[in-house]
Amino acid sequence: MSLSDIQNRISKAEAEASRAAGSVKLIAVSKVQPDARVRAVLEEGHRSFGENRVQEAAGKWPGFREDFDGIDLHIIGPLQSNKVRQAMELAEAIHTVDRPKLAKAIARLAQEIGRCPDLFIQVNTGEEEQKAGVMPRDADAFIAECRALDLPIKGLMCIPPVDEAPSLHFALLAKIAARNDLTGLSMGMSGDFEQAIALGATHVRVGSAIFGERVSG
């Protein structure tokens, strides 16, 4: 589908959920995509992109920033402690804060650098052993811990299990966010972003529907 098709679907989903037009940010997930595909989307005027790997983002986005103003880069993959500084210098937002060690590293570097990206706490709503994210039962305490570090927590993020109804996980994430007075909800991908918008998503992460299937290697 074209970028405009996705944007039209988001607008329709906003209207159907009685949401304000433009209340949902589309993050174009550009990980493992050839530069030519990313450049084509930039040339259409889109500016919000998501990358999984800091190393890949560092090799790609400084060059694009020279050619395009207003790029809004989001780190949406697991973040290793040794990549925190690089991520903070590259990105406007990090969606995968998921453990105290990482939160403390971000807080320390924010003081040193003098700025901090917007932060989302990743919640492992499916309680999957192989997946990153704080467990739902621990989310309230971790949110409080991050706030005590004076971190700019804007919201929560989740990636539902592939074999379960995503709407159940979106509803759980929204419930955790509401009781902690958080308004940001990073949830919904190519196959389910309309459901996510109906349940309150403020950021949807769409890759293959915009760029086509990923190209690896």
Backbone as JSON, one array per atom type, in Angstrom:
{
  "sequence": "MSLSDIQNRISKAEAEASRAAGSVKLIAVSKVQPDARVRAVLEEGHRSFGENRVQEAAGKWPGFREDFDGIDLHIIGPLQSNKVRQAMELAEAIHTVDRPKLAKAIARLAQEIGRCPDLFIQVNTGEEEQKAGVMPRDADAFIAECRALDLPIKGLMCIPPVDEAPSLHFALLAKIAARNDLTGLSMGMSGDFEQAIALGATHVRVGSAIFGERVSG",
  "N": [[0.84, -1.19, 0.0], [0.32, 2.34, -0.49], [1.92, 5.17, 1.09], [0.04, 7.23, 1.43], [-2.33, 5.75, 1.41], [-2.16, 4.35, 3.84], [-2.14, 6.52, 5.61], [-4.7, 7.51, 5.09], [-6.26, 5.4, 6.04], [-5.61, 5.53, 8.74], [-6.71, 8.03, 9.38], [-9.42, 7.48, 8.94], [-9.84, 5.52, 10.91], [-9.37, 7.05, 13.2], [-11.57, 8.81, 13.06], [-13.71, 6.99, 13.26], [-13.37, 6.13, 15.84], [-14.02, 8.33, 17.23], [-11.93, 10.07, 17.65], [-9.68, 12.86, 17.71], [-8.76, 14.36, 14.63], [-5.58, 13.66, 13.34], [-4.5, 12.89, 15.74], [-3.08, 10.6, 16.03], [0.15, 9.42, 15.64], [1.99, 8.37, 12.88], [4.49, 6.08, 12.69], [6.89, 5.24, 10.52], [8.28, 2.24, 9.97], [11.46, 1.69, 9.37], [13.46, -0.16, 9.51], [15.92, -2.4, 8.3], [15.43, -1.73, 5.66], [16.1, -0.82, 2.28], [18.02, 2.1, 1.46], [16.97, 3.54, -0.68], [14.22, 3.03, -0.67], [13.49, 4.2, 1.77], [14.22, 6.84, 1.34], [12.38, 7.49, -0.67], [9.99, 7.58, 0.76], [10.56, 9.67, 2.5], [10.72, 11.7, 0.61], [8.08, 11.92, -0.04], [7.2, 13.44, 1.97], [6.94, 12.46, 4.53], [8.03, 12.21, 7.95], [8.44, 10.87, 10.4], [10.06, 8.13, 11.71], [10.94, 4.7, 12.46], [13.43, 2.74, 14.03], [14.98, -0.4, 14.73], [17.57, -1.17, 15.5], [20.29, 0.44, 16.97], [22.8, 0.73, 15.81], [22.31, 0.37, 13.07], [20.63, 2.56, 12.66], [22.41, 4.64, 13.17], [24.1, 4.47, 10.99], [22.5, 5.25, 8.94], [20.75, 7.54, 9.37], [22.08, 10.07, 9.96], [23.01, 10.93, 7.43], [20.59, 11.19, 5.97], [19.45, 13.27, 7.44], [20.96, 15.4, 6.63], [19.88, 15.95, 4.19], [17.15, 16.25, 4.55], [14.85, 18.15, 6.42], [13.56, 18.21, 9.81], [13.33, 15.53, 10.66], [12.08, 12.88, 12.6], [13.05, 10.66, 14.73], [12.6, 7.39, 15.99], [13.56, 5.0, 18.35], [12.79, 1.68, 18.4], [13.41, -0.87, 19.03], [14.91, -3.46, 21.16], [17.1, -2.09, 23.59], [20.46, -1.97, 24.22], [22.6, -1.51, 27.03], [25.11, -0.44, 26.43], [24.63, 1.02, 24.2], [23.2, 3.22, 24.77], [23.98, 5.99, 24.97], [24.51, 6.61, 22.26], [21.99, 6.14, 21.15], [20.48, 8.11, 22.46], [21.61, 10.41, 21.46], [20.93, 10.25, 18.81], [18.13, 9.93, 18.54], [14.7, 11.1, 18.73], [12.86, 9.86, 20.29], [12.56, 7.05, 22.48], [11.3, 3.86, 22.64], [11.52, 1.64, 24.24], [12.16, 1.32, 27.0], [12.83, -0.73, 29.62], [13.89, -1.8, 31.99], [15.42, -1.37, 35.23], [18.24, -0.85, 35.2], [18.69, 0.19, 32.63], [17.04, 2.46, 32.71], [18.34, 3.97, 34.67], [20.79, 4.43, 33.42], [19.99, 6.03, 31.27], [19.01, 8.23, 32.68], [21.35, 9.18, 33.92], [22.93, 9.87, 31.68], [21.3, 11.78, 30.52], [21.56, 13.93, 32.24], [24.22, 14.49, 31.77], [24.35, 15.02, 28.99], [22.44, 16.94, 28.7], [19.94, 16.82, 27.6], [17.03, 14.82, 26.87], [15.55, 12.16, 25.1], [12.02, 11.67, 24.32], [10.38, 9.21, 26.26], [9.2, 5.85, 26.3], [7.8, 3.23, 28.17], [8.31, -0.17, 27.8], [5.98, -2.72, 27.93], [5.56, -6.07, 28.67], [3.05, -7.46, 27.69], [2.06, -9.96, 27.07], [3.49, -11.58, 28.71], [5.73, -13.05, 27.81], [8.49, -15.17, 27.74], [10.66, -14.86, 25.98], [10.58, -12.28, 25.17], [11.26, -8.78, 25.4], [10.56, -6.3, 27.94], [8.77, -4.93, 30.73], [6.99, -6.81, 33.18], [3.4, -6.9, 33.36], [2.42, -6.83, 36.04], [4.45, -5.58, 37.34], [4.58, -3.08, 36.31], [3.48, -0.62, 37.32], [5.14, -0.02, 39.53], [7.6, 0.22, 38.24], [7.17, 2.38, 36.53], [6.85, 4.38, 38.45], [9.42, 4.33, 39.52], [10.95, 5.23, 37.35], [9.92, 7.81, 37.09], [10.79, 8.87, 39.48], [13.43, 9.16, 38.87], [13.34, 11.34, 37.37], [12.76, 11.1, 34.67], [11.52, 11.7, 31.34], [8.8, 10.29, 30.9], [6.6, 9.4, 28.51], [4.7, 7.57, 27.81], [3.44, 4.22, 27.22], [4.49, 1.13, 25.68], [3.74, -1.73, 23.65], [4.12, -5.07, 22.29], [2.06, -7.29, 21.05], [1.57, -10.88, 21.61], [2.01, -13.12, 18.84], [0.07, -15.02, 18.43], [-2.27, -14.37, 19.71], [-5.28, -12.46, 20.35], [-4.79, -9.18, 19.42], [-6.19, -6.99, 20.44], [-6.86, -7.46, 23.11], [-4.45, -7.11, 24.4], [-3.85, -4.48, 23.74], [-5.9, -3.21, 25.12], [-5.21, -3.85, 27.75], [-2.75, -2.5, 27.99], [-3.62, 0.14, 27.7], [-5.16, 0.37, 29.99], [-3.24, 0.15, 32.06], [-1.75, 2.44, 31.48], [-3.68, 4.47, 31.89], [-4.23, 4.38, 34.65], [-1.88, 5.3, 35.61], [-1.71, 7.86, 34.78], [-0.7, 8.36, 32.2], [-0.49, 9.37, 28.85], [0.47, 8.56, 26.38], [0.43, 5.97, 23.99], [2.07, 3.55, 22.47], [1.35, 1.45, 20.16], [0.2, -1.14, 17.97], [0.59, -2.32, 14.72], [1.42, -3.11, 11.27], [-0.64, -5.0, 10.68], [-2.68, -4.58, 12.52], [-3.23, -1.96, 13.27], [-5.52, -0.38, 13.16], [-7.27, -1.48, 15.05], [-5.75, -0.87, 17.29], [-5.85, 1.93, 17.31], [-8.56, 2.3, 17.82], [-8.56, 1.59, 20.45], [-7.09, 3.51, 21.69], [-4.46, 4.13, 20.82], [-1.66, 6.27, 20.39], [0.6, 6.34, 18.91], [1.45, 4.56, 16.09], [3.15, 1.79, 14.67], [4.27, 1.17, 11.65], [5.47, -0.87, 9.15], [5.94, -2.97, 6.95], [3.58, -2.57, 5.48], [3.91, -0.1, 4.38], [6.5, -0.03, 3.21], [6.77, -2.47, 1.92], [7.84, -5.92, 2.01], [10.49, -6.69, 4.31], [13.93, -6.25, 3.5], [16.7, -8.2, 3.83], [20.18, -8.43, 4.7]],
  "CA": [[0.0, 0.0, 0.0], [1.09, 3.58, -0.5], [1.9, 5.95, 2.33], [-1.23, 7.95, 1.53], [-3.35, 4.76, 1.77], [-2.05, 4.12, 5.28], [-2.59, 7.75, 6.29], [-6.16, 7.58, 4.97], [-6.81, 4.4, 6.97], [-5.46, 6.08, 10.1], [-7.72, 9.1, 9.51], [-10.74, 6.83, 9.05], [-9.89, 4.88, 12.23], [-9.52, 8.14, 14.17], [-12.95, 9.3, 12.99], [-14.61, 5.94, 13.76], [-13.18, 6.04, 17.3], [-14.29, 9.68, 17.75], [-10.65, 10.67, 18.03], [-9.36, 14.06, 16.95], [-7.96, 14.14, 13.43], [-4.17, 13.94, 13.57], [-4.09, 12.54, 17.11], [-2.25, 9.4, 15.98], [1.39, 9.6, 14.87], [2.43, 7.21, 12.1], [5.93, 5.84, 12.67], [7.24, 4.35, 9.42], [9.36, 1.38, 10.48], [12.4, 1.63, 8.24], [14.54, -1.12, 9.79], [16.3, -3.36, 7.24], [14.92, -1.3, 4.36], [17.11, -0.13, 1.47], [17.97, 3.56, 1.53], [16.12, 4.1, -1.75], [12.81, 2.98, -0.22], [13.33, 5.19, 2.84], [14.28, 8.17, 0.7], [11.13, 7.72, -1.39], [8.97, 7.97, 1.74], [10.94, 11.02, 2.91], [10.39, 12.63, -0.47], [6.63, 12.13, 0.0], [6.93, 14.39, 3.04], [6.83, 11.84, 5.86], [9.23, 12.52, 8.73], [8.58, 10.04, 11.61], [10.55, 6.8, 11.34], [11.34, 3.84, 13.56], [14.54, 1.81, 13.8], [15.19, -1.37, 15.8], [18.97, -1.28, 15.92], [20.97, 1.74, 17.04], [23.9, 0.72, 14.85], [21.75, 0.61, 11.74], [20.15, 3.95, 12.64], [23.58, 5.54, 13.12], [24.65, 4.42, 9.65], [21.51, 5.68, 7.95], [20.01, 8.78, 9.55], [22.82, 11.33, 9.82], [23.01, 11.33, 6.02], [19.26, 11.67, 5.6], [19.21, 14.55, 8.1], [21.61, 16.44, 5.82], [19.05, 16.23, 3.01], [15.75, 16.48, 4.9], [14.63, 18.79, 7.73], [12.43, 17.79, 10.63], [13.22, 14.09, 10.86], [11.65, 12.5, 13.95], [13.5, 9.26, 14.75], [12.18, 6.61, 17.16], [14.18, 3.68, 18.57], [11.67, 0.83, 18.78], [13.91, -2.21, 19.33], [15.59, -3.6, 22.45], [18.24, -1.18, 23.69], [21.54, -2.44, 25.08], [23.13, -0.43, 27.87], [26.28, 0.2, 25.81], [24.18, 1.82, 23.04], [22.29, 4.25, 25.26], [24.43, 7.32, 24.57], [24.31, 6.77, 20.82], [20.55, 6.23, 20.92], [20.0, 9.39, 22.95], [22.1, 11.46, 20.58], [20.31, 10.07, 17.49], [16.67, 9.78, 18.46], [13.76, 11.97, 19.43], [12.08, 9.05, 21.22], [12.95, 5.65, 22.71], [10.06, 3.17, 23.02], [11.82, 0.31, 24.8], [12.71, 1.35, 28.36], [12.22, -1.95, 30.16], [14.55, -2.34, 33.18], [16.01, -0.3, 36.04], [19.59, -0.52, 34.77], [18.57, 1.04, 31.45], [16.47, 3.73, 33.14], [19.38, 4.71, 35.39], [21.78, 4.87, 32.43], [19.4, 7.15, 30.54], [18.95, 9.38, 33.58], [22.71, 9.7, 34.1], [23.37, 10.51, 30.45], [20.47, 12.97, 30.29], [22.21, 15.0, 33.0], [25.5, 14.79, 31.12], [24.12, 15.56, 27.65], [21.59, 18.11, 28.81], [18.65, 16.59, 26.94], [16.6, 13.42, 26.91], [14.44, 11.87, 24.19], [10.78, 11.18, 24.92], [10.57, 7.8, 26.62], [8.06, 4.96, 26.5], [8.13, 2.0, 28.87], [7.8, -1.36, 27.11], [5.31, -3.68, 28.81], [5.44, -7.41, 28.07], [1.66, -7.75, 28.02], [1.83, -11.38, 26.94], [4.37, -12.26, 29.67], [6.49, -14.02, 27.02], [9.86, -15.27, 28.25], [11.66, -14.45, 25.0], [10.33, -10.91, 24.74], [11.63, -7.72, 26.33], [9.46, -5.55, 28.53], [8.45, -5.15, 32.13], [5.75, -7.57, 33.33], [2.28, -6.01, 33.73], [2.3, -6.7, 37.49], [5.55, -4.73, 37.82], [4.61, -1.85, 35.52], [3.24, 0.57, 38.14], [6.34, 0.26, 40.33], [8.69, 0.67, 37.35], [6.82, 3.75, 36.11], [7.18, 5.25, 39.58], [10.88, 4.38, 39.63], [11.43, 6.11, 36.27], [9.54, 9.19, 37.43], [11.68, 9.3, 40.56], [14.69, 9.52, 38.22], [13.03, 12.55, 36.59], [12.77, 10.77, 33.24], [10.32, 12.16, 30.63], [8.01, 9.14, 30.46], [5.45, 9.89, 27.76], [3.67, 6.56, 27.66], [3.78, 2.8, 27.26], [4.57, 0.44, 24.4], [3.67, -3.2, 23.71], [4.1, -5.9, 21.07], [1.28, -8.45, 21.45], [1.95, -12.19, 21.07], [1.49, -13.29, 17.47], [-1.03, -15.99, 18.38], [-3.37, -13.93, 20.56], [-5.99, -11.28, 19.85], [-4.05, -8.0, 19.85], [-7.03, -6.01, 21.14], [-6.78, -7.73, 24.55], [-3.19, -6.53, 24.87], [-3.98, -3.03, 23.63], [-6.77, -2.77, 26.21], [-4.43, -3.95, 28.99], [-1.77, -1.41, 28.0], [-4.37, 1.38, 27.93], [-5.59, 0.37, 31.4], [-2.06, 0.47, 32.87], [-1.42, 3.85, 31.22], [-4.69, 5.36, 32.48], [-4.12, 4.46, 36.11], [-0.64, 6.0, 35.91], [-1.8, 9.2, 34.18], [0.13, 8.45, 31.0], [-1.37, 9.53, 27.69], [1.05, 7.98, 25.17], [0.29, 4.52, 23.79], [2.74, 3.09, 21.26], [0.83, 0.09, 19.94], [-0.39, -1.3, 16.66], [1.53, -2.46, 13.61], [0.78, -3.16, 9.94], [-1.84, -5.83, 10.61], [-3.68, -4.35, 13.56], [-3.17, -0.59, 13.8], [-6.86, 0.19, 13.32], [-7.74, -1.92, 16.37], [-4.99, -0.12, 18.29], [-6.38, 3.3, 17.35], [-9.86, 2.23, 18.5], [-8.33, 1.41, 21.89], [-6.39, 4.65, 22.25], [-3.07, 4.32, 20.37], [-1.22, 7.6, 19.95], [1.69, 6.08, 17.98], [1.38, 3.24, 15.46], [4.43, 1.47, 14.05], [3.9, 0.45, 10.43], [6.62, -1.08, 8.29], [5.75, -3.68, 5.67], [2.46, -2.02, 4.72], [4.4, 1.09, 3.67], [7.72, -0.26, 2.44], [6.88, -3.81, 1.37], [8.54, -6.83, 2.92], [11.85, -6.29, 4.65], [15.05, -6.81, 2.74], [17.77, -8.46, 4.8], [21.47, -8.82, 4.19]],
  "C": [[0.88, 1.25, 0.0], [1.01, 4.25, 0.87], [0.56, 6.65, 2.5], [-2.38, 7.0, 1.88], [-3.35, 4.52, 3.27], [-2.55, 5.34, 6.05], [-4.11, 7.9, 6.22], [-6.83, 6.58, 5.91], [-6.71, 4.87, 8.41], [-6.52, 7.16, 10.34], [-9.12, 8.52, 9.7], [-10.9, 6.19, 10.43], [-10.04, 5.92, 13.33], [-10.97, 8.59, 14.22], [-13.92, 8.28, 13.59], [-14.52, 5.79, 15.28], [-13.48, 7.37, 17.99], [-13.04, 10.33, 18.32], [-10.42, 11.91, 17.18], [-8.5, 13.7, 15.73], [-6.51, 14.53, 13.72], [-3.68, 13.58, 14.96], [-3.2, 11.31, 17.15], [-1.03, 9.67, 15.1], [1.75, 8.29, 14.17], [3.96, 7.16, 12.11], [6.2, 4.81, 11.57], [8.46, 3.53, 9.83], [10.3, 1.04, 9.33], [13.53, 0.64, 8.44], [14.69, -2.09, 8.62], [15.66, -3.01, 5.9], [16.03, -0.6, 3.58], [16.92, 1.39, 1.54], [17.03, 4.16, 0.49], [14.65, 4.1, -1.34], [12.55, 4.04, 0.85], [13.31, 6.6, 2.25], [12.97, 8.48, -0.03], [10.02, 8.17, -0.43], [9.28, 9.37, 2.29], [10.53, 12.05, 1.86], [8.88, 12.87, -0.58], [6.23, 13.07, 1.13], [6.81, 13.79, 4.43], [8.14, 12.03, 6.62], [9.43, 11.64, 9.97], [8.92, 8.61, 11.22], [10.98, 6.03, 12.58], [12.44, 2.88, 13.16], [14.68, 0.87, 15.01], [16.6, -1.3, 16.38], [19.65, 0.08, 15.86], [22.08, 1.82, 16.0], [23.41, 1.0, 13.44], [21.27, 2.06, 11.61], [21.3, 4.93, 12.48], [24.21, 5.57, 11.74], [23.76, 5.05, 8.6], [21.06, 7.14, 8.12], [20.82, 10.07, 9.52], [22.87, 11.84, 8.38], [21.68, 11.86, 5.57], [18.97, 13.04, 6.22], [19.88, 15.71, 7.34], [20.73, 16.87, 4.65], [17.61, 16.62, 3.35], [15.65, 17.09, 6.3], [13.51, 18.08, 8.49], [12.27, 16.31, 10.84], [13.01, 13.78, 12.34], [11.92, 10.99, 14.09], [13.16, 8.59, 16.08], [12.95, 5.29, 17.21], [13.1, 2.76, 19.13], [12.09, -0.61, 19.05], [14.6, -2.25, 20.67], [16.88, -2.77, 22.48], [19.25, -1.72, 24.7], [22.14, -1.25, 25.84], [24.29, 0.3, 27.2], [25.91, 1.02, 24.57], [23.33, 3.01, 23.46], [22.71, 5.65, 24.81], [24.15, 7.58, 23.09], [22.83, 6.93, 20.49], [20.01, 7.6, 21.32], [20.45, 10.55, 22.06], [21.42, 11.42, 19.21], [18.82, 10.34, 17.47], [15.9, 10.85, 19.21], [12.93, 11.2, 20.45], [12.66, 7.64, 21.3], [11.73, 4.94, 23.29], [10.29, 1.92, 23.86], [12.56, 0.38, 26.14], [12.04, 0.21, 29.13], [12.88, -2.52, 31.43], [15.26, -1.21, 33.92], [17.41, 0.11, 35.57], [19.57, 0.44, 33.58], [18.04, 2.43, 31.84], [17.53, 4.59, 33.83], [20.45, 5.22, 34.43], [21.26, 6.06, 31.64], [19.38, 8.4, 31.41], [20.34, 10.02, 33.76], [23.18, 10.46, 32.86], [22.56, 11.76, 30.13], [21.06, 14.17, 31.03], [23.49, 15.46, 32.29], [25.31, 15.52, 29.79], [23.31, 16.85, 27.7], [20.27, 18.0, 28.07], [18.3, 15.12, 27.06], [15.48, 13.22, 25.9], [13.16, 11.59, 24.99], [10.93, 9.68, 25.16], [9.22, 7.09, 26.78], [8.57, 3.71, 27.22], [7.5, 0.83, 28.13], [7.23, -2.32, 28.14], [5.12, -4.99, 28.06], [4.05, -7.95, 28.41], [1.33, -9.24, 27.92], [2.66, -12.23, 27.89], [5.16, -13.39, 28.98], [7.95, -14.0, 27.45], [10.89, -14.7, 27.29], [11.56, -12.98, 24.63], [10.72, -9.92, 25.83], [10.37, -7.06, 26.89], [9.24, -5.9, 29.98], [7.12, -5.91, 32.21], [4.63, -6.63, 33.79], [2.18, -5.79, 35.25], [3.37, -5.78, 38.08], [5.53, -3.34, 37.2], [4.44, -0.6, 36.39], [4.49, 0.96, 38.92], [7.47, 0.79, 39.45], [8.41, 2.08, 36.83], [7.18, 4.74, 37.21], [8.68, 5.41, 39.73], [11.46, 5.32, 38.57], [11.09, 7.57, 36.56], [10.43, 9.74, 38.54], [13.05, 9.71, 40.03], [14.54, 10.77, 37.35], [13.11, 12.3, 35.09], [11.46, 11.23, 32.59], [9.53, 10.98, 30.04], [6.73, 9.64, 29.81], [4.33, 8.85, 27.65], [4.23, 5.16, 27.72], [3.78, 2.23, 25.85], [4.37, -1.06, 24.62], [3.73, -3.79, 22.31], [3.33, -7.17, 21.44], [1.83, -9.76, 20.91], [1.3, -12.41, 19.71], [0.25, -14.19, 17.42], [-2.2, -15.63, 19.29], [-4.02, -12.68, 19.96], [-5.29, -10.01, 20.33], [-4.89, -7.03, 20.67], [-7.0, -6.22, 22.65], [-5.54, -7.07, 25.14], [-3.22, -5.01, 24.78], [-4.83, -2.49, 24.79], [-6.03, -2.81, 27.55], [-3.44, -2.8, 29.09], [-2.46, -0.09, 28.32], [-4.79, 1.5, 29.39], [-4.42, 0.74, 32.32], [-1.7, 1.94, 32.72], [-2.39, 4.78, 31.95], [-4.5, 5.49, 33.98], [-2.8, 5.12, 36.56], [-0.57, 7.38, 35.27], [-0.82, 9.39, 33.03], [-0.78, 8.48, 29.77], [-0.82, 8.87, 26.43], [0.89, 6.48, 25.12], [0.9, 4.15, 22.44], [2.34, 1.64, 21.03], [0.12, 0.04, 18.6], [0.66, -1.3, 15.58], [0.75, -2.67, 12.32], [-0.55, -3.9, 9.94], [-2.95, -5.47, 11.57], [-3.78, -2.9, 14.04], [-4.54, 0.05, 13.96], [-7.48, -0.22, 14.66], [-7.05, -1.12, 17.47], [-5.53, 1.3, 18.43], [-7.72, 3.32, 18.07], [-9.7, 2.14, 20.01], [-7.37, 2.45, 22.46], [-4.96, 4.88, 21.8], [-2.81, 5.76, 19.97], [-0.08, 7.5, 18.94], [1.51, 4.67, 17.41], [2.64, 3.03, 14.63], [4.18, 0.58, 12.83], [5.1, 0.35, 9.5], [6.26, -1.67, 6.95], [4.61, -3.1, 4.84], [2.86, -0.77, 3.94], [5.52, 0.73, 2.71], [7.71, -1.56, 1.63], [7.67, -4.67, 2.35], [9.98, -6.38, 3.13], [12.87, -6.98, 3.74], [16.19, -6.99, 3.7], [19.05, -8.83, 4.08], [21.99, -7.92, 3.11]]
}
